[in-house]
Tab-separated table of C-alpha atoms and ligand atoms in Angstrom:
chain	number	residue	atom	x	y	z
J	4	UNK	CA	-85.865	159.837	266.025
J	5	UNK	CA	-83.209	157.476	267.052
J	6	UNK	CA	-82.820	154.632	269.706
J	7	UNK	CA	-80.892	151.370	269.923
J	8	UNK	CA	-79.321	149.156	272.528
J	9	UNK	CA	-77.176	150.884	275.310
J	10	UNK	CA	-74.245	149.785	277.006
J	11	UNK	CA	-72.232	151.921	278.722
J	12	UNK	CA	-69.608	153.733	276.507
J	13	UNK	CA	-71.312	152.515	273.092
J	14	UNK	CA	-74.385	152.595	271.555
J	15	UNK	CA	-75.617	150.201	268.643
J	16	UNK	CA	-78.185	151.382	265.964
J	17	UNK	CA	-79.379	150.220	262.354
J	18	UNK	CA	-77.817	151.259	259.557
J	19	UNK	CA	-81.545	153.115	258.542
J	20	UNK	CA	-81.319	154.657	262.266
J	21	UNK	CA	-77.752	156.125	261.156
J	22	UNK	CA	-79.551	157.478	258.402
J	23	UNK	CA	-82.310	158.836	259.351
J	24	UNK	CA	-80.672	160.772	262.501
J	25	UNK	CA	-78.034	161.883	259.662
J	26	UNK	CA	-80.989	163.294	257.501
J	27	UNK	CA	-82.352	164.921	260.317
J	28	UNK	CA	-79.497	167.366	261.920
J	29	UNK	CA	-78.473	167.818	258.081
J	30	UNK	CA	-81.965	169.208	257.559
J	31	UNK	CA	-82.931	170.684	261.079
J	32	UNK	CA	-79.696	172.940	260.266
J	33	UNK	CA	-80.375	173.890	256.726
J	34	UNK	CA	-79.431	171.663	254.202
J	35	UNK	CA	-82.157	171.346	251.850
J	36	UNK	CA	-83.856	167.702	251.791
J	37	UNK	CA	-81.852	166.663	248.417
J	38	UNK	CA	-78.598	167.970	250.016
J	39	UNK	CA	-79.428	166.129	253.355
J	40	UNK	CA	-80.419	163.085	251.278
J	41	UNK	CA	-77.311	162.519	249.604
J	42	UNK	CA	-74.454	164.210	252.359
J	43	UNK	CA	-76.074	161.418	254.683
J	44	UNK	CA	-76.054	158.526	252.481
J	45	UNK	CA	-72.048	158.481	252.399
J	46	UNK	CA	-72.114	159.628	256.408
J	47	UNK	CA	-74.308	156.003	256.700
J	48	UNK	CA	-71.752	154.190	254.436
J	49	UNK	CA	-68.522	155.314	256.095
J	50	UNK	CA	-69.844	154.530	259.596
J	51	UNK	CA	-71.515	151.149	257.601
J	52	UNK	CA	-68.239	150.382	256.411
J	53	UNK	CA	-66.234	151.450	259.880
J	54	UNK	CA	-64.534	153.925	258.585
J	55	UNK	CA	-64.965	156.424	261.574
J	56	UNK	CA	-63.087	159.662	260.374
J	57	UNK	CA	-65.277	159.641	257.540
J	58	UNK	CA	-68.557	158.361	259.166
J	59	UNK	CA	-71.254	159.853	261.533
J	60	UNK	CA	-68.092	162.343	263.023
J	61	UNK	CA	-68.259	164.254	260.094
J	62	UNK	CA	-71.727	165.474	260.866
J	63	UNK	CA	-70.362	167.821	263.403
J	64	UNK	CA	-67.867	169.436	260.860
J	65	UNK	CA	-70.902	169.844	258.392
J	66	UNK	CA	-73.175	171.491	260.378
J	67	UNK	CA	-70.390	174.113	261.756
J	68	UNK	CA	-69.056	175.157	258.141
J	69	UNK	CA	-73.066	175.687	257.561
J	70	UNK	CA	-73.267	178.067	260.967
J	71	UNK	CA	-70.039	179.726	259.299
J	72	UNK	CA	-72.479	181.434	256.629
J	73	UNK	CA	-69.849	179.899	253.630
J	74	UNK	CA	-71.810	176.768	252.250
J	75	UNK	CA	-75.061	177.004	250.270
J	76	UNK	CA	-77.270	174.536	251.596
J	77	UNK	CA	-79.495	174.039	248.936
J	78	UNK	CA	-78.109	175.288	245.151
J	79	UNK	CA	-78.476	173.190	242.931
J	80	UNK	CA	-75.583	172.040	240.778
J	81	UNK	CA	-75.303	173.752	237.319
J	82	UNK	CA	-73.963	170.788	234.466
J	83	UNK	CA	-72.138	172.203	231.399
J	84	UNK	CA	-70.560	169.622	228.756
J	85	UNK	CA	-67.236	171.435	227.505
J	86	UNK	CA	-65.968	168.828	224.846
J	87	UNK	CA	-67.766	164.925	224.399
J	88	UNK	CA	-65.586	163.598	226.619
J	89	UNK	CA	-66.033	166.129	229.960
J	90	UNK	CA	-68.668	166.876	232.248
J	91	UNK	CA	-68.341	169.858	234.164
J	92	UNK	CA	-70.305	170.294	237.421
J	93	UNK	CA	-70.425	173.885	239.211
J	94	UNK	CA	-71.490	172.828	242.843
J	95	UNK	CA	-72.739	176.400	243.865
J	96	UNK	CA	-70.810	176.592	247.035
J	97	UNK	CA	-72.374	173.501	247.966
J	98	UNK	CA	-71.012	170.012	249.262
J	99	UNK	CA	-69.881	168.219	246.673
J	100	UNK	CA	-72.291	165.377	247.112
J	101	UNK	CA	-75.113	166.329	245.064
J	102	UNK	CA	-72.864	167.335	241.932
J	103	UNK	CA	-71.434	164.164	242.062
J	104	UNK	CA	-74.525	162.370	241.721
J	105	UNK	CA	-75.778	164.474	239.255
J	106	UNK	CA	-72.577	164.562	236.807
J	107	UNK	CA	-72.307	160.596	237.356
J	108	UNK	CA	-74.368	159.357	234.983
J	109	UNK	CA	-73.060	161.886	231.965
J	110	UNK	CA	-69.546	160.641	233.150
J	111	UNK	CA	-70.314	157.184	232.661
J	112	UNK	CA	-72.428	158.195	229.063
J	113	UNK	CA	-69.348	159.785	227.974
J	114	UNK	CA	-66.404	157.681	229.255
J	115	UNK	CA	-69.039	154.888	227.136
J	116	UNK	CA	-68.939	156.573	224.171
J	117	UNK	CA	-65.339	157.836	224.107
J	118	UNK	CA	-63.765	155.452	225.978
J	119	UNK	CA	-62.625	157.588	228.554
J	120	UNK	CA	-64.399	160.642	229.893
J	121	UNK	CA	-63.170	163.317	232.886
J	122	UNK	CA	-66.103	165.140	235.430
J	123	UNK	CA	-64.504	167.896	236.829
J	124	UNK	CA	-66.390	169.501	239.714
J	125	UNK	CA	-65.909	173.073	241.073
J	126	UNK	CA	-66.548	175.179	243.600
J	127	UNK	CA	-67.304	172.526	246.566
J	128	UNK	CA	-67.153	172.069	250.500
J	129	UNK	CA	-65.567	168.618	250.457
J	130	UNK	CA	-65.757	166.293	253.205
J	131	UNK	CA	-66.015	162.772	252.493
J	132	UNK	CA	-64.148	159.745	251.147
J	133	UNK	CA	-63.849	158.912	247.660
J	134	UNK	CA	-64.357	155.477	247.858
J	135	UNK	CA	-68.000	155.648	247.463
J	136	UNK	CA	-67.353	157.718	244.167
J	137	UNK	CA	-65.560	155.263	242.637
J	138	UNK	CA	-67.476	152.327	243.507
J	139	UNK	CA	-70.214	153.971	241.759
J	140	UNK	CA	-68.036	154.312	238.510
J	141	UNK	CA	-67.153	150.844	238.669
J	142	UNK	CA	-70.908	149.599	239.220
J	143	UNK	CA	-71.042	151.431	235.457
J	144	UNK	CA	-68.524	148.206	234.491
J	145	UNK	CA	-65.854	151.571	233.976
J	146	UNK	CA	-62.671	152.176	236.164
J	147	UNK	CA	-62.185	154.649	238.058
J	148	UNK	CA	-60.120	157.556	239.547
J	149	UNK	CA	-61.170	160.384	241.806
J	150	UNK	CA	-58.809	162.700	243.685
J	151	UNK	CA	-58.987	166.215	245.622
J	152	UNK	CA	-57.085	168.105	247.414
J	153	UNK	CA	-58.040	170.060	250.883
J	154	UNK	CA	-56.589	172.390	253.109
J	155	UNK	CA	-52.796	173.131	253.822
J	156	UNK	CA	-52.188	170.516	256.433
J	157	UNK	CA	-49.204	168.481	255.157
J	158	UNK	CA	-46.097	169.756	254.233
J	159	UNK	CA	-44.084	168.563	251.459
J	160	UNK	CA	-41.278	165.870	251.803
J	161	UNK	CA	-37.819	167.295	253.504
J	162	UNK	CA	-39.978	171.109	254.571
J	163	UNK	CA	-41.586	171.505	257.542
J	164	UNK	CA	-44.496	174.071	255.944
J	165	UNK	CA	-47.755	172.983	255.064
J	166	UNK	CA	-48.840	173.306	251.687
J	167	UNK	CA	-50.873	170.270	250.596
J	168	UNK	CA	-54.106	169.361	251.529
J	169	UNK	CA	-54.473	165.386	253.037
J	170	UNK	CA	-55.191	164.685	249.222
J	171	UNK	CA	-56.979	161.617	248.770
J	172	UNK	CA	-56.699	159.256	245.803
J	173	UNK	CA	-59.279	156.764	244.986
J	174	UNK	CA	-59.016	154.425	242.211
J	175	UNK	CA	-61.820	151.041	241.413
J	176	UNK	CA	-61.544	148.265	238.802
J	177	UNK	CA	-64.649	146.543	238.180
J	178	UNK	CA	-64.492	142.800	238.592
J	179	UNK	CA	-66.931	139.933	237.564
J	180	UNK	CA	-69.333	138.995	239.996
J	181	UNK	CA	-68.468	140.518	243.197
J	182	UNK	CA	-66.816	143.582	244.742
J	183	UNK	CA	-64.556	145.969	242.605
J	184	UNK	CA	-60.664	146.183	243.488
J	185	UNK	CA	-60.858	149.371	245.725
J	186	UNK	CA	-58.218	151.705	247.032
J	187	UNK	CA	-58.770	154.990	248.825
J	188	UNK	CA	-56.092	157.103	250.886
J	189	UNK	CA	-54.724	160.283	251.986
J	190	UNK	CA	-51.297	161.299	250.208
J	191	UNK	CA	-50.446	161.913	254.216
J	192	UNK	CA	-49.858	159.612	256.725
J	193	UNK	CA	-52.996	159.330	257.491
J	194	UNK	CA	-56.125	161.461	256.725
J	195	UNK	CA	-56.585	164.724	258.963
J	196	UNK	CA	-59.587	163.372	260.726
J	197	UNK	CA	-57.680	160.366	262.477
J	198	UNK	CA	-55.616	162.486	264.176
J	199	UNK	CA	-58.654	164.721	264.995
J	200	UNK	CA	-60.565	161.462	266.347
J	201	UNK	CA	-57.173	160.781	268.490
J	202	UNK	CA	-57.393	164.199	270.012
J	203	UNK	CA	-60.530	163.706	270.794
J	204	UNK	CA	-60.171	160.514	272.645
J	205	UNK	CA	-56.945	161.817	273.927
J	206	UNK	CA	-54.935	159.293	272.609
J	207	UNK	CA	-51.215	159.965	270.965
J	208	UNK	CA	-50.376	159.803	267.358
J	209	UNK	CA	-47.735	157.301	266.262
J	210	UNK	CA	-44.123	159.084	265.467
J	211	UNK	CA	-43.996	160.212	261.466
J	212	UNK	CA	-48.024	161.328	261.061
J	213	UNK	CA	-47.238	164.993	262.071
J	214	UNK	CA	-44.446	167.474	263.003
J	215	UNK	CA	-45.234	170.652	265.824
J	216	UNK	CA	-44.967	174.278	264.710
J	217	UNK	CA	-41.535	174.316	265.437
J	218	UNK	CA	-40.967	171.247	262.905
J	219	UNK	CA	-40.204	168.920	265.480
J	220	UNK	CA	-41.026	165.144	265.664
J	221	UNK	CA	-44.466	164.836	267.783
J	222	UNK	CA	-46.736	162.380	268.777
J	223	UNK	CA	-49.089	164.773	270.691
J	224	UNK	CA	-52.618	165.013	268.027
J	225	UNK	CA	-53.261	168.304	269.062
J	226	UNK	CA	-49.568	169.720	268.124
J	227	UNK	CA	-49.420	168.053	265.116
J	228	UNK	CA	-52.589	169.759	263.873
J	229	UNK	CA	-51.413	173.072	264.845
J	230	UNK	CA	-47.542	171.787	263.017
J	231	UNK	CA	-47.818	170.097	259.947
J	232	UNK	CA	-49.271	166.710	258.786
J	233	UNK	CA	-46.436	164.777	256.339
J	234	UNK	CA	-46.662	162.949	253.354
J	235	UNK	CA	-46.525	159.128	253.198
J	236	UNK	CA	-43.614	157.370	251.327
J	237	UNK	CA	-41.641	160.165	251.657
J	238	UNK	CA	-40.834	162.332	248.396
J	239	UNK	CA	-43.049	159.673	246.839
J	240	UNK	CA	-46.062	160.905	248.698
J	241	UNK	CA	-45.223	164.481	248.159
J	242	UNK	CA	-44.727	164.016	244.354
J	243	UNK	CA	-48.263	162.405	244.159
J	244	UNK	CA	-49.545	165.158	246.625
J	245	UNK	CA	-48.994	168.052	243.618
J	246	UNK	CA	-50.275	165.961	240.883
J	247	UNK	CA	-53.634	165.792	242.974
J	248	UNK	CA	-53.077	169.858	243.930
J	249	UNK	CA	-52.407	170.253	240.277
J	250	UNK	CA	-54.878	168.131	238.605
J	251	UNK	CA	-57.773	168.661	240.862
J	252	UNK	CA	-56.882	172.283	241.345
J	253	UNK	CA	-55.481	174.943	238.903
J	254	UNK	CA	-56.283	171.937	235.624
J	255	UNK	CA	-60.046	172.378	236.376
J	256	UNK	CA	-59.485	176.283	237.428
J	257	UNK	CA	-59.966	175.728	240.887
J	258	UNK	CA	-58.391	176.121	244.061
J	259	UNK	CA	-55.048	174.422	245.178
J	260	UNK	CA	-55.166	173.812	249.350
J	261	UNK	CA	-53.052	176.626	249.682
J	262	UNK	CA	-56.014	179.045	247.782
J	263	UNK	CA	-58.945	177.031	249.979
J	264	UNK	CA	-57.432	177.262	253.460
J	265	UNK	CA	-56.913	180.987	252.895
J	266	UNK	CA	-60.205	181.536	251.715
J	267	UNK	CA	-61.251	179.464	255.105
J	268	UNK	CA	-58.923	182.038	257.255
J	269	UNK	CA	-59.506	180.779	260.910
J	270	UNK	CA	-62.924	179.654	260.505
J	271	UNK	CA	-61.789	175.883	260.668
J	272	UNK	CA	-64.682	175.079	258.215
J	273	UNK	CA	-64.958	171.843	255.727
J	274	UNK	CA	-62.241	172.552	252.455
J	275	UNK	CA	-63.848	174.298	249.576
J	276	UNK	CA	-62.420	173.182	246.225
J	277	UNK	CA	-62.328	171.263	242.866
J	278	UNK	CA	-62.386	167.725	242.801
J	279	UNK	CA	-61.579	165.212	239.385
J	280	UNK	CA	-62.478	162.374	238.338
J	281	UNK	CA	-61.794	160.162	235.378
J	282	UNK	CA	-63.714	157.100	234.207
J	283	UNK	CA	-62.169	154.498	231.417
J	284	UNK	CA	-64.463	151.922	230.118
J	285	UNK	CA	-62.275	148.446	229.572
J	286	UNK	CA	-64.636	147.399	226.360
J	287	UNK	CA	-63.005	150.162	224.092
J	288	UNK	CA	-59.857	150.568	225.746
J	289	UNK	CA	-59.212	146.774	225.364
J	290	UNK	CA	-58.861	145.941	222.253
J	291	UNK	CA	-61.950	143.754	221.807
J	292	UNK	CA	-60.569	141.908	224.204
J	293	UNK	CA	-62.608	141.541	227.218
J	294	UNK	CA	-62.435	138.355	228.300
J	295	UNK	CA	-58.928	138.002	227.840
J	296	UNK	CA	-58.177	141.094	230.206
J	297	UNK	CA	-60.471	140.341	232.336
J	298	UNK	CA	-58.795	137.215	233.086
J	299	UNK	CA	-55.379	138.254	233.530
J	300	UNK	CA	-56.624	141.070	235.579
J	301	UNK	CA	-58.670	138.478	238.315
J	302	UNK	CA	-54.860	136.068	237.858
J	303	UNK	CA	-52.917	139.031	238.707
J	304	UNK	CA	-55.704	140.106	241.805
J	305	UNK	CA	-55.948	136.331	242.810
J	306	UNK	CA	-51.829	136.074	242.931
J	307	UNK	CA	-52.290	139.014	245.975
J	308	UNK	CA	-55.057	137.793	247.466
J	309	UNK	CA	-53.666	133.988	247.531
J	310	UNK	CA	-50.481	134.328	249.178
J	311	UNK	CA	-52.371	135.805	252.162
J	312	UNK	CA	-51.926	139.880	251.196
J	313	UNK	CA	-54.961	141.599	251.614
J	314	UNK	CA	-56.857	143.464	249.007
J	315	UNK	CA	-57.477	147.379	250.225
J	316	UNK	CA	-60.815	147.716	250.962
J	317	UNK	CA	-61.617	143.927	252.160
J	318	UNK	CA	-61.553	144.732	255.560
J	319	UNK	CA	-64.406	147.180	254.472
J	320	UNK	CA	-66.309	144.825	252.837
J	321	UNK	CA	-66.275	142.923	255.901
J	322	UNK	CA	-67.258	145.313	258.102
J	323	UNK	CA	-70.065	146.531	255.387
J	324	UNK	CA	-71.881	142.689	256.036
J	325	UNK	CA	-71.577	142.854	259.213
J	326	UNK	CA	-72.948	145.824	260.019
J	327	UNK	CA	-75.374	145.052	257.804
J	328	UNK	CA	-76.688	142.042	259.895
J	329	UNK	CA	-75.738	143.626	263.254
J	330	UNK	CA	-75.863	147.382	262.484
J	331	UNK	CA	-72.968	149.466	263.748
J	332	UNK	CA	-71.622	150.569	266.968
J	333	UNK	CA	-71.226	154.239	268.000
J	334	UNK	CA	-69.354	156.012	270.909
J	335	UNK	CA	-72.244	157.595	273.227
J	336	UNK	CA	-69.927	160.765	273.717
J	337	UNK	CA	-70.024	160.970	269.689
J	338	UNK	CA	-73.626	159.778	269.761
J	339	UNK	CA	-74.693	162.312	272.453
J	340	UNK	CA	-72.785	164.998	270.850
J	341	UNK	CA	-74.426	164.860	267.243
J	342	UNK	CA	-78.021	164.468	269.017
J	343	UNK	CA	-77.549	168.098	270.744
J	344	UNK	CA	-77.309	169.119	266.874
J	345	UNK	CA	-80.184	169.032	266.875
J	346	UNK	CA	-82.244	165.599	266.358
J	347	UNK	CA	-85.242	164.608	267.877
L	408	LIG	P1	-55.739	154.339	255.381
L	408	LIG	O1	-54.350	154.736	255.676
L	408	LIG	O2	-56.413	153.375	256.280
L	408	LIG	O3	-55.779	153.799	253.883
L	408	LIG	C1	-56.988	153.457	253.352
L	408	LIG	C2	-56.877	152.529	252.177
L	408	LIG	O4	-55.826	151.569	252.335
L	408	LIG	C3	-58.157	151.724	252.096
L	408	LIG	O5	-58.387	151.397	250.755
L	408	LIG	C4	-57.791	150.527	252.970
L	408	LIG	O6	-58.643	149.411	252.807
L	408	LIG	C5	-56.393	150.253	252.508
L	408	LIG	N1	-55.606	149.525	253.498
L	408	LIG	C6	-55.406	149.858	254.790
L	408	LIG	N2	-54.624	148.936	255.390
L	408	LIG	C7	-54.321	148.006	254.448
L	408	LIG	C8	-53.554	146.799	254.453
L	408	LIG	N3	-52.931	146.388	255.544
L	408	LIG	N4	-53.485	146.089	253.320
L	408	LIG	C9	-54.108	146.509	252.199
L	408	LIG	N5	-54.848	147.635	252.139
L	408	LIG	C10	-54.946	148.379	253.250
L	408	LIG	O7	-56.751	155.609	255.344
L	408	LIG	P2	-56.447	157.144	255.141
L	408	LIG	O8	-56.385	157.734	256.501
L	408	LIG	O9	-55.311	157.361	254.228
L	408	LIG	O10	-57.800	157.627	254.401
L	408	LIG	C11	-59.060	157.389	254.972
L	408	LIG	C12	-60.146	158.065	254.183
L	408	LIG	O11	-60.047	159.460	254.297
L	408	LIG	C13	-60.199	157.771	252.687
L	408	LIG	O12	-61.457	157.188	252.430
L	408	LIG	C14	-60.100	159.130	252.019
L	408	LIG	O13	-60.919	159.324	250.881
L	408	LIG	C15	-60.557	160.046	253.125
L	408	LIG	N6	-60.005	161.379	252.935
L	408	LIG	C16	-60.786	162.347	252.368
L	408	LIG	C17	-60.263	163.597	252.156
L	408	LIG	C18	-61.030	164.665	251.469
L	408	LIG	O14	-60.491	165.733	251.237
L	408	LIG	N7	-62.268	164.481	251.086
L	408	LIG	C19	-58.901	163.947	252.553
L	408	LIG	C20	-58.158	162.819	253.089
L	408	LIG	C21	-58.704	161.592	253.276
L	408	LIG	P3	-59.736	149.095	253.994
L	408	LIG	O15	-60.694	150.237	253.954
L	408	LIG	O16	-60.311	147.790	253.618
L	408	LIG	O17	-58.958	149.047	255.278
L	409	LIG	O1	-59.656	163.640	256.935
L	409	LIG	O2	-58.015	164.620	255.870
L	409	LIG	C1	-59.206	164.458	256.096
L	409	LIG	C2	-60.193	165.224	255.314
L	409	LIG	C3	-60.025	166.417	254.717
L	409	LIG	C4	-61.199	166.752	254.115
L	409	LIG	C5	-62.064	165.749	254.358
L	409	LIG	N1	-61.427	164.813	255.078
């Protein structure tokens, strides 16, 4: 069970007490303990790392797509190895969590060998950020990508119909002696579950995250989730959008967002899809070259960094010490909320 210091509207608790209450509705709903193990681990490291619409929130969402009857709670990922350089990972009708740590370490074997290596995994609920996929690849000393698409939330540049999902796009770069270079966004404004954590608090969206159903400019959360989400950068956005629909989708014969959300209907469950990613290991790719590239690459990251420009993904870093010494803070409604899920 959980406790922690009150004060009125917040509550503070360990980064093992966000844990262990995680493990505990996962697994007093269903999920079987290796599922619950490893769904909860990234839960811990978003809220670790404050990034609330991926954190303890999410929790909610997974144990209502498991009422829904869709998700297996327990299969077990099957591996195959199509050609030396790909790992493909059949989730079951799982999350995605456990085939990603189980096709990690043949991705990093065979991006090691062939200098660059693709895992490719299919049929999975998908609910989390990326960023703790990648990091994982770069703690291998390999770069990497990940990317997958969603539901139809976010409708392409100059439409007003959704057909992309909030398609994330994570990329790492391993670098001597500290934290990788890190990036992780939506291809939309903003992910889906911002605006769903700004309906909840009833707070409005800034103009240019979402449209209403009648395509018009709106800053109220709950119309632009029943509208359309839109890209960011314009028909930048969009264009990377249907890479990550194409790539992570039909390449890997699996779903696009389009193909997920009607499989979903009106159930309102977590996305069930493909997701890709792609590891390249700097020692073959470089020429030999190592610590030449790695110079220029810590020159080029320094020349951000030094002019005062933040590096995506410091703030996290920040927030991931700190709440390391302090633990984290979470809203009591929130708190209360995933308790009645069903922890002790
Ligand atoms: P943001 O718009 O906050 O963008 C996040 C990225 O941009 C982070 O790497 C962040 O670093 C960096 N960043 C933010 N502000 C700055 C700045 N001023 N200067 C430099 N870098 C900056 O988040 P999104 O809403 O786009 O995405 C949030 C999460 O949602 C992601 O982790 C993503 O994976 C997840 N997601 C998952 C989906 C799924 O289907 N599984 C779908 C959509 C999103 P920092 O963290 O340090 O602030
Ligand atoms: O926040 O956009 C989102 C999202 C979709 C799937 C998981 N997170």
């Amino acid at each position: 069970s959980t406790g922690g210091n009150v004060n009125t509207d917040m509550i503070n608790l360990s980064i093992d007490q966000v844990y262990d209450l995680s493990v505990e509705v996962l697994g007093r709903n269903g999920f079987s303990a290796p599922h619950a193990a490893v769904i909860a681990q990234t839960i811990t490291a978003g809220q670790r790392d404050d990034c609330q619409s991926h954190g303890l929130y999410r929790l909610m969402g997974c144990v209502r797509t498991l009422k829904s009857g869709l998700v297996d709670p327990s299969a077990q990922p099957i591996i195959t190895h199509p050609a030396a350089g790909v790992v493909q990972v059949d989730a079951q009708r799982a999350y995605s969590l456990l085939a990603f740590q189980e096709g990690l370490p043949h991705l990093a074997e065979k991006a090691k060998r062939n200098g660059v290596a693709v895992l490719a995994i299919n049929n999975c609920f998908h609910f989390s950020a990326l960023w703790p996929e990648v990091e994982a690849i770069a703690q291998h000393g390999l770069a990497g990508i990940a990317m997958t698409p969603s539901h139809s939330w976010v409708a392409p540049a100059g439409g007003t119909r959704p057909v992309f999902g909030t398609n994330p796009l994570a990329f790492a770069w391993p670098r001597p002696g500290g934290n990788p270079y890190v990036f992780d966004f939506a291809t939309s404004m903003v992910a889906r579950g911002e605006i769903e954590l700004h309906r909840r608090s009833g707070k409005p969206i800034p103009e240019g995250w979402a449209i209403d159903k009648n395509g018009q400019p709106t800053t109220d959360a709950a119309a632009g989730l029943d509208g359309a989400m839109l890209t960011f950068g314009s028909y930048k956005g969009s264009a990377l959008s249907t890479m990550i629909e194409l790539l992570a989708g039909p390449l890997i014969g699996d779903w696009t967002s389009l193909q997920s959300q009607a499989f979903d209907g009106s159930t309102g469950g977590t996305p069930l899809h493909g997701e890709l990613l792609i590891a390249l290991d700097p020692d073959i790719l470089g020429r030999g070259q190592r610590a030449i590239n790695t110079a220029g690459a810590e020159a080029m990251l320094d020349a951000i960094s030094g002019q005062g420009a933040r590096l995506p993904s410091e703030r996290r870093f920040i927030a991931r010490a700190k709440s390391e010494r302090e633990g984290v803070w979470v809203n009591r409604a929130l708190y209360d909320e995933i308790k009645s899920l069903g922890a002790t």
